[in-house]
Coordinates of C-alpha atoms in Angstrom, one line a residue:
M51 CA -76.1 15.2 -3.7
T52 CA -75.7 13.3 -0.1
Y53 CA -72.7 12.6 2.1
Y54 CA -71.3 9.5 4.3
D55 CA -70.3 10.5 7.4
P56 CA -68.9 7.0 9.3
P57 CA -70.2 6.8 12.6
F58 CA -68.2 8.3 16.2
H59 CA -66.0 5.5 16.5
L60 CA -65.1 4.7 12.7
R61 CA -63.2 8.1 13.0
N62 CA -61.2 7.7 16.1
K63 CA -60.2 4.3 15.1
R64 CA -59.2 6.6 11.7
S65 CA -57.2 9.2 14.0
S66 CA -55.6 6.4 16.3
R67 CA -54.9 4.9 12.7
K68 CA -52.6 8.4 11.8
K69 CA -51.1 9.3 15.2
R70 CA -49.8 5.9 15.6
V71 CA -47.8 5.9 12.0
V72 CA -46.4 9.3 12.5
Q73 CA -45.5 8.9 15.9
R74 CA -43.6 5.4 14.5
T75 CA -42.4 7.8 11.9
E76 CA -41.0 10.2 14.0
G77 CA -39.7 7.5 16.6
S78 CA -37.7 6.1 13.8
M79 CA -36.2 8.9 12.6
A80 CA -35.2 9.9 16.1
S81 CA -33.7 6.6 17.3
S82 CA -30.8 6.7 14.5
N83 CA -28.7 7.4 18.0
N84 CA -30.1 4.3 19.7
F85 CA -28.6 2.2 16.9
F86 CA -25.1 3.3 15.8
P87 CA -23.0 6.2 17.6
S88 CA -23.3 9.7 15.7
A89 CA -20.5 11.0 13.5
S90 CA -18.8 14.4 13.8
V91 CA -18.7 16.2 10.8
T92 CA -17.3 19.7 9.7
S93 CA -19.0 22.2 8.3
S94 CA -18.4 21.9 4.6
G95 CA -19.5 18.3 5.0
R96 CA -16.4 16.4 5.5
P97 CA -16.0 13.8 8.8
V98 CA -13.5 14.2 11.4
F99 CA -11.4 11.4 10.9
L100 CA -10.2 9.5 14.7
P101 CA -6.3 9.8 14.9
N102 CA -4.5 7.5 11.9
E103 CA -8.2 6.8 10.4
I104 CA -7.4 7.1 6.6
E105 CA -10.8 7.7 4.1
C106 CA -10.1 4.3 1.6
Q107 CA -13.6 5.2 -0.6
L108 CA -16.4 6.3 -0.9
L109 CA -19.9 5.8 -2.6
S110 CA -22.8 8.1 -3.2
A111 CA -26.4 8.0 -2.8
V112 CA -26.9 4.8 -0.2
D113 CA -29.3 3.7 1.5
L114 CA -29.1 1.7 5.1
E115 CA -31.7 -1.0 5.5
S116 CA -32.1 -3.9 7.6
D117 CA -34.1 -7.0 8.8
D118 CA -35.2 -5.5 12.0
G119 CA -38.8 -3.5 11.1
P120 CA -39.8 -0.4 11.1
S121 CA -37.5 0.6 14.3
F122 CA -34.4 0.3 12.3
P123 CA -34.0 4.6 11.5
S124 CA -34.7 5.6 8.2
L125 CA -31.6 6.2 6.3
K126 CA -31.7 7.1 2.2
S127 CA -29.7 8.3 -0.9
G128 CA -26.6 9.7 1.7
L129 CA -23.1 9.3 1.5
L130 CA -21.1 6.3 2.6
I131 CA -17.2 6.6 3.6
L132 CA -15.7 3.6 4.6
T133 CA -12.2 4.5 6.1
T134 CA -9.9 2.1 7.8
H135 CA -11.8 2.2 11.0
R136 CA -15.7 2.5 10.3
L137 CA -18.0 3.1 8.2
I138 CA -19.6 6.9 7.9
W139 CA -23.1 7.8 6.6
I140 CA -23.6 11.1 5.9
P141 CA -27.4 12.6 4.7
S142 CA -26.6 14.7 1.6
N143 CA -28.8 17.3 2.7
S144 CA -26.4 20.0 4.8
S145 CA -29.1 20.9 7.2
A146 CA -28.8 17.4 8.3
H147 CA -25.4 16.4 8.6
S148 CA -26.0 16.2 12.1
N149 CA -27.5 12.8 11.9
A150 CA -24.3 11.4 10.7
I151 CA -23.9 7.9 12.2
A152 CA -20.5 6.1 12.0
I153 CA -20.7 1.8 11.8
P154 CA -17.3 0.9 13.5
L155 CA -15.4 -1.8 11.6
S156 CA -14.8 -3.4 15.1
L157 CA -18.2 -4.3 15.5
I158 CA -19.6 -6.1 12.3
T159 CA -18.8 -9.9 13.2
H160 CA -18.9 -11.1 9.3
I161 CA -19.9 -9.8 5.7
F162 CA -22.3 -12.0 3.7
S163 CA -20.8 -13.2 0.4
S164 CA -22.7 -11.3 -2.1
K165 CA -24.4 -14.5 -4.5
K166 CA -24.7 -13.4 -8.3
S167 CA -28.4 -13.9 -10.1
I168 CA -30.7 -12.9 -12.7
K169 CA -32.9 -11.4 -9.8
S170 CA -29.5 -9.2 -8.8
I171 CA -28.2 -8.2 -12.5
F172 CA -31.9 -6.2 -12.3
H173 CA -31.0 -4.7 -9.1
S174 CA -29.1 -2.2 -7.2
P175 CA -25.3 -3.6 -5.9
R176 CA -25.8 -4.6 -1.8
I177 CA -23.8 -6.0 -0.1
R178 CA -25.0 -7.2 3.6
F179 CA -23.0 -7.4 6.7
Q180 CA -24.0 -8.7 10.7
V181 CA -23.2 -6.3 13.4
S182 CA -23.0 -6.9 17.2
L183 CA -25.1 -3.6 18.9
N184 CA -25.7 -3.8 22.4
S185 CA -25.3 -7.3 23.1
K186 CA -28.0 -7.4 20.2
S187 CA -26.8 -8.7 16.4
L188 CA -28.0 -6.6 14.1
V189 CA -27.6 -7.4 10.1
V190 CA -27.3 -4.2 8.0
T191 CA -28.1 -4.0 4.3
V192 CA -26.0 -1.4 2.7
V193 CA -27.6 -0.6 -1.2
A194 CA -25.9 1.5 -3.6
R195 CA -28.6 3.2 -6.1
G196 CA -25.8 6.1 -6.9
K197 CA -22.7 6.3 -9.8
G198 CA -19.3 4.7 -7.8
D199 CA -17.0 2.2 -7.9
W200 CA -18.9 -1.1 -6.5
D201 CA -16.4 -3.5 -7.9
G202 CA -13.8 -1.2 -5.5
F203 CA -15.7 -0.7 -2.8
L204 CA -16.3 -4.6 -1.7
P205 CA -12.8 -5.7 -1.7
K206 CA -11.2 -2.6 0.2
F207 CA -13.8 -3.3 2.9
W208 CA -13.2 -6.9 3.5
E209 CA -9.9 -6.0 3.3
N210 CA -10.0 -3.1 6.1
W211 CA -12.1 -5.3 8.0
R212 CA -9.9 -8.5 7.8
G213 CA -6.9 -5.8 8.6
R214 CA -8.3 -4.3 11.8
A215 CA -6.2 -0.9 11.7
W216 CA -7.9 0.2 15.1
E217 CA -6.2 -2.6 17.2
T218 CA -2.5 -0.5 16.9
S219 CA -1.0 -0.6 19.6
A220 CA 0.6 3.1 18.9
G221 CA -2.2 5.5 18.6
G222 CA -5.3 2.9 17.9
S223 CA -8.5 3.9 18.9
T224 CA -11.2 1.4 20.6
A225 CA -14.3 0.3 20.1
D226 CA -16.2 2.8 21.5
G227 CA -13.9 5.6 19.1
S228 CA -11.4 5.9 22.4
V229 CA -7.7 7.1 22.0
T230 CA -5.6 5.1 23.5
T231 CA -1.5 5.6 23.4
S232 CA 1.6 3.7 24.4
I233 CA 5.1 4.3 25.3
S234 CA 7.5 2.3 26.0
G235 CA 5.5 -0.8 25.4
T236 CA 2.9 0.4 28.3
S237 CA -0.1 1.7 28.6
S238 CA -1.0 4.9 28.8
N239 CA -3.2 4.5 32.0
S240 CA -0.3 2.6 33.9
G241 CA 0.5 3.6 36.8
G242 CA 3.2 2.9 39.2
F243 CA 7.7 3.1 38.5
Y244 CA 7.6 -0.5 37.0
L245 CA 6.9 -1.3 33.7
N246 CA 6.0 -4.8 32.2
D247 CA 9.5 -5.8 31.7
G248 CA 9.9 -5.3 35.1
S249 CA 12.8 -2.3 34.2
V250 CA 12.3 1.1 35.9
R251 CA 10.2 3.9 34.7
M252 CA 11.8 7.3 34.2
V253 CA 10.1 10.2 35.3
G254 CA 11.1 13.9 35.2
L255 CA 13.5 16.0 33.1
A256 CA 15.3 12.2 32.3
G257 CA 12.6 10.9 31.2
I258 CA 11.4 13.7 29.0
L259 CA 14.8 13.6 27.7
R260 CA 14.5 10.1 26.4
K261 CA 11.6 9.7 25.7
E262 CA 12.3 12.3 23.7
Q263 CA 15.8 10.5 21.9
E264 CA 13.9 7.9 21.4
M265 CA 11.2 9.3 19.5
W266 CA 14.0 11.6 17.6
E267 CA 16.1 7.9 17.0
S268 CA 12.8 6.4 15.6
T269 CA 11.7 9.3 13.0
D270 CA 16.0 9.1 11.9
K271 CA 15.9 6.1 11.0
S272 CA 12.5 5.9 9.2
L273 CA 14.0 8.9 7.3
Q274 CA 16.3 6.7 6.1
E275 CA 14.4 4.1 5.2
A276 CA 12.0 6.4 3.1
F277 CA 14.8 8.2 1.4
Q278 CA 16.1 5.4 0.2
D279 CA 14.4 5.2 -3.4
L280 CA 11.2 6.7 -4.8
N281 CA 8.9 3.8 -4.4
A282 CA 10.0 3.5 -0.8
L283 CA 8.9 7.3 -0.5
M284 CA 5.3 6.8 -1.8
S285 CA 4.3 4.1 0.3
K286 CA 6.2 5.7 3.5
A287 CA 4.8 9.0 3.2
K288 CA 1.4 8.5 5.3
E289 CA 3.6 6.8 8.2
M290 CA 5.6 10.5 7.7
V291 CA 2.3 12.5 8.5
M292 CA 0.9 9.9 11.0
L293 CA 4.3 10.9 13.4
A294 CA 4.1 14.2 12.5
E295 CA 0.4 14.3 14.1
K296 CA 1.8 12.1 16.8
M297 CA 4.7 14.6 17.8
R298 CA 1.8 17.7 16.8
Q299 CA -0.4 15.8 20.0
K300 CA 2.7 15.6 22.3
L301 CA 4.1 19.0 22.0
L302 CA -0.3 20.9 22.3
S303 CA -1.6 18.5 25.1
G304 CA 2.0 19.4 26.8
S305 CA 1.3 20.5 30.7
N306 CA 3.0 23.8 31.4
S307 CA 5.2 22.8 33.8
E308 CA 7.0 20.8 31.4
T309 CA 7.4 23.9 29.5
N310 CA 9.1 26.0 32.3
A311 CA 10.9 23.3 32.8
G312 CA 13.6 24.4 30.3
N313 CA 15.8 26.6 29.3
N314 CA 14.7 29.5 26.9
E315 CA 16.0 28.2 24.1
E316 CA 14.6 24.7 24.7
M317 CA 11.0 27.0 24.8
G318 CA 11.6 28.9 21.1
S319 CA 12.8 25.6 19.7
K320 CA 9.8 23.7 20.8
E321 CA 7.9 26.3 19.7
E322 CA 9.6 26.8 16.2
M323 CA 8.9 22.7 15.6
Q324 CA 5.2 23.5 17.3
D325 CA 4.8 25.8 14.0
W326 CA 7.0 23.0 11.7
L327 CA 4.4 20.3 12.5
L328 CA 0.6 22.3 11.8
S329 CA 1.8 22.4 9.0
V330 CA 3.2 19.2 8.0
G331 CA -0.2 17.5 6.3
I332 CA -3.4 15.9 6.0
I333 CA -3.3 12.1 7.3
S334 CA -6.1 11.4 5.2
P335 CA -6.3 13.1 1.8
V336 CA -9.1 12.4 -1.0
T337 CA -8.2 11.2 -4.3
K338 CA -9.4 9.9 -7.3
E339 CA -8.7 6.6 -6.2
S340 CA -11.0 6.5 -3.5
A341 CA -13.1 8.5 -3.9
G342 CA -14.0 8.1 -7.6
A343 CA -17.0 10.4 -9.7
L344 CA -17.3 12.5 -6.2
Y345 CA -13.3 13.5 -6.5
H346 CA -14.0 17.1 -6.6
Q347 CA -16.6 17.3 -4.8
Q348 CA -15.0 16.0 -1.3
L349 CA -11.6 17.5 -2.8
S350 CA -13.7 21.4 -2.8
R351 CA -15.2 20.0 0.7
Q352 CA -11.6 19.0 2.3
L353 CA -10.5 22.4 0.6
A354 CA -12.9 24.4 2.4
D355 CA -11.8 23.2 5.8
F356 CA -7.8 23.8 5.5
V357 CA -8.5 27.6 3.6
R358 CA -9.4 28.6 7.5
T359 CA -6.1 28.5 9.4
P360 CA -4.1 30.3 6.1
L361 CA -6.6 32.8 5.8
E362 CA -6.4 33.9 9.6
R363 CA -3.3 34.6 9.5
A364 CA -3.2 36.3 6.3
G365 CA -6.1 38.3 7.6
G366 CA -9.3 37.1 5.8
M367 CA -8.2 36.6 2.1
I368 CA -5.2 34.5 0.2
N369 CA -4.2 34.2 -3.0
L370 CA -4.8 31.6 -5.3
I371 CA -1.2 30.4 -5.6
D372 CA 0.2 30.3 -2.7
I373 CA -2.7 28.2 -1.3
Y374 CA -2.1 25.6 -3.9
C375 CA 1.7 25.5 -2.7
L376 CA -0.4 25.4 0.6
F377 CA -2.5 22.7 0.3
N378 CA -0.1 20.7 -2.3
R379 CA 2.3 21.0 0.8
A380 CA 0.0 19.2 3.2
R381 CA -0.9 16.7 0.8
G382 CA 2.8 15.0 0.4
T383 CA 2.8 12.6 -2.1
E384 CA -0.8 13.0 -3.3
L385 CA -0.8 16.8 -5.2
I386 CA -3.3 18.3 -7.6
S387 CA -3.1 19.7 -10.3
P388 CA -4.3 23.9 -10.9
E389 CA -6.8 23.3 -13.1
D390 CA -8.5 20.3 -9.9
L391 CA -8.4 23.2 -7.5
L392 CA -9.5 25.8 -9.6
Q393 CA -12.6 23.2 -9.9
A394 CA -12.6 22.6 -6.0
C395 CA -12.9 26.6 -5.2
T396 CA -16.0 26.9 -8.7
L397 CA -17.4 24.4 -6.1
W398 CA -18.2 26.1 -2.6
E399 CA -21.2 28.1 -4.1
K400 CA -22.8 24.4 -3.7
F401 CA -23.4 23.1 -0.4
D402 CA -22.5 26.9 0.8
A403 CA -19.0 27.5 2.2
P404 CA -18.2 29.7 4.8
V405 CA -15.4 30.7 1.7
M406 CA -15.4 32.3 -1.8
L407 CA -13.0 32.3 -4.7
R408 CA -13.1 36.3 -6.3
K409 CA -11.5 37.8 -9.0
F410 CA -9.9 41.4 -9.5
D411 CA -10.5 43.5 -12.0
S412 CA -6.9 42.6 -12.9
G413 CA -7.5 38.9 -13.3
V414 CA -6.1 37.8 -10.0
M415 CA -8.0 35.5 -7.8
V416 CA -7.7 34.7 -4.2
I417 CA -10.0 33.3 -1.7
Q418 CA -11.5 35.2 1.3
N419 CA -14.1 33.8 3.9
K420 CA -17.4 35.5 3.4
S421 CA -17.1 37.6 6.4
H422 CA -14.4 40.0 5.2
S423 CA -15.7 43.4 4.5
D424 CA -13.9 45.8 1.6
E425 CA -14.8 48.8 3.7
E426 CA -13.1 47.9 6.2
V427 CA -10.0 47.7 4.6
F428 CA -10.7 50.8 2.3
T429 CA -11.0 52.5 6.2
R430 CA -7.5 51.7 7.5
I431 CA -6.4 52.4 3.4
K432 CA -7.9 56.2 3.7
T433 CA -6.6 56.1 7.6
L434 CA -2.6 56.1 5.5
V435 CA -3.1 57.9 2.6
T436 CA -4.5 61.4 4.4
K437 CA -1.7 61.0 7.1
P438 CA 0.6 64.7 6.0
D439 CA 3.5 62.2 4.5
A440 CA 1.2 60.4 2.6
L441 CA -1.2 63.7 1.4
Q442 CA 2.7 65.3 -0.1
A443 CA 4.4 62.3 -1.7
G444 CA 1.7 59.5 -1.6
I445 CA 2.0 55.6 -1.2
T446 CA 3.3 52.6 -2.5
A447 CA 1.9 48.7 -2.2
S448 CA 4.3 48.3 -0.2
D449 CA 3.4 51.2 2.0
A450 CA -0.3 49.3 2.3
A451 CA 1.3 46.0 2.4
M452 CA 2.9 47.0 6.3
T453 CA 0.1 48.7 7.0
L454 CA -2.9 45.6 6.1
G455 CA -0.4 43.1 7.1
I456 CA -0.7 41.3 3.7
A457 CA 1.6 40.8 0.5
P458 CA 2.4 43.9 -1.6
A459 CA 0.8 41.8 -4.8
M460 CA -2.4 41.9 -2.6
A461 CA -1.9 45.6 -1.3
K462 CA -2.0 46.3 -4.8
E463 CA -4.6 45.0 -5.7
H464 CA -6.9 46.7 -2.9
L465 CA -5.1 50.1 -3.9
L466 CA -6.7 49.5 -7.8
T467 CA -10.1 48.6 -6.4
A468 CA -10.5 51.2 -4.0
E469 CA -9.2 53.8 -7.4
S470 CA -12.1 52.0 -8.9
R471 CA -14.3 52.8 -5.9
G472 CA -12.9 56.9 -6.5
I473 CA -11.5 56.5 -2.9
L474 CA -7.8 56.8 -4.7
C475 CA -5.7 58.4 -7.8
R476 CA -2.5 57.6 -9.2
D477 CA 0.7 58.3 -10.7
I478 CA 2.4 56.7 -12.6
S479 CA 6.6 56.9 -13.2
P480 CA 10.0 55.6 -13.1
D481 CA 9.4 54.7 -9.7
G482 CA 6.2 53.3 -10.3
F483 CA 2.6 53.3 -8.5
R484 CA 2.2 56.5 -6.4
F485 CA -1.2 56.5 -4.4
Y486 CA -2.4 59.4 -3.3
I487 CA -6.4 60.5 -1.9
N488 CA -9.0 61.5 -4.6
L489 CA -9.6 65.3 -4.0
F490 CA -11.9 66.0 -6.1
P491 CA -15.3 64.4 -4.2
E492 CA -14.2 67.6 -1.9
I493 CA -13.5 70.7 -4.8
D494 CA -17.2 72.5 -4.9
S495 CA -18.0 72.0 -8.4
D496 CA -20.1 75.7 -8.3
D497 CA -16.7 77.5 -7.4
M498 CA -13.9 75.2 -7.8
H499 CA -11.2 78.3 -7.0
M500 CA -12.7 78.2 -3.7
V501 CA -10.8 76.7 -0.2
K502 CA -12.8 75.2 2.1
D503 CA -11.3 75.7 5.5
H504 CA -12.4 72.1 6.8
G505 CA -12.1 68.4 5.0
I506 CA -9.4 66.8 2.7
Y507 CA -9.0 69.0 0.1
S508 CA -8.2 72.0 2.6
L509 CA -5.5 69.9 4.9
W510 CA -3.7 68.8 1.1
V511 CA -3.9 72.4 0.4
R512 CA -1.5 73.5 3.5
V513 CA 0.1 70.4 3.6
V514 CA 1.8 71.0 0.1
S515 CA 1.7 74.9 0.9
A516 CA 3.9 74.3 3.9

């Protein structure tokens, strides 16, 4: 059998052709940021929204195509999120979340009407729009290959593009993503001592007091309008959350010089206000109307981002019931059921979230960080229970709660878990549960009557006989 050996010049052509194909593929993946700006994504895969930006609709398994040819990046099978300001495309692969892109609606110059034909019946739903990027016009086609409310997406896309929410003067965002704010009808970057209407700008402590007075008057007016009836409250809910977010940003960005200008009472009230505003709510909560079939998946990702702050305050573990109350309070009027919360927690294992759902032997369910270590908790409990007073009288769940800095119910679960590990033993009396150090590991099974001169057992004997 003979083999054909191509000439040298043909082999060179074939290898160079392969190199060009590889270079073109790598170039298309690396040039995605040359077309569209990148989008920030949290560790759980949720987009980081701009101020006053609200999530409206989601579609899964979406491709972004263009007639630009091979230079257009390969954007296949990603999650498309429509907001009031942008179209955000996130790759389905969690390891490629850094390649997420955003198309500002302000850059869209035209949306083509979809033409119904026999051919379109057998094709995936698609919509074409024109984008102006770097003085260049580009036509992008959105191809929905997954399940989703496509009929609801189209009118929402038109509505948000025509609404031009990014042009609002109060805390709006420009086309490049920068944030601008306006106070008293003027831009924050304008200088001088006079406003546009010719009046004198208020500066110093008087100006701060006047701006805060105007803010509270506006807030009081919004509250009066919102509480007229239930319908008004529902319509004003998102506006109230936006207002609270603006106040929180103002408090967080306040300089130290302004803080030192007030007295201690003003500083205390400001800190209390800041703590209250930090827990006011989520600006753009995930809803069944916007997420559709992806509701529980996106709810799970948003919940994973939300529980970080409560977990840090609670020492790395918090009761599921407490999270349910905090999360519903943050969502405002968009309440969720306990079943939705439980299902969202069970989905954390699928996308490797930094938190997890844990169920104790007693049936109590908690949320904890994956970095949380029971051994550290057991070490602190063992230190507490080996103190002279605890060796004689034992400890209660309240004693452990004060040491661990958690709720008594959670402390009781830790004590029961330590008992199952053989660290503690309990005594049940009319006064309730009392836990003692387990002395059996300290006793020598060969000579049970011998008292060792070291160890916990020897210390217990000395304390009890004293």
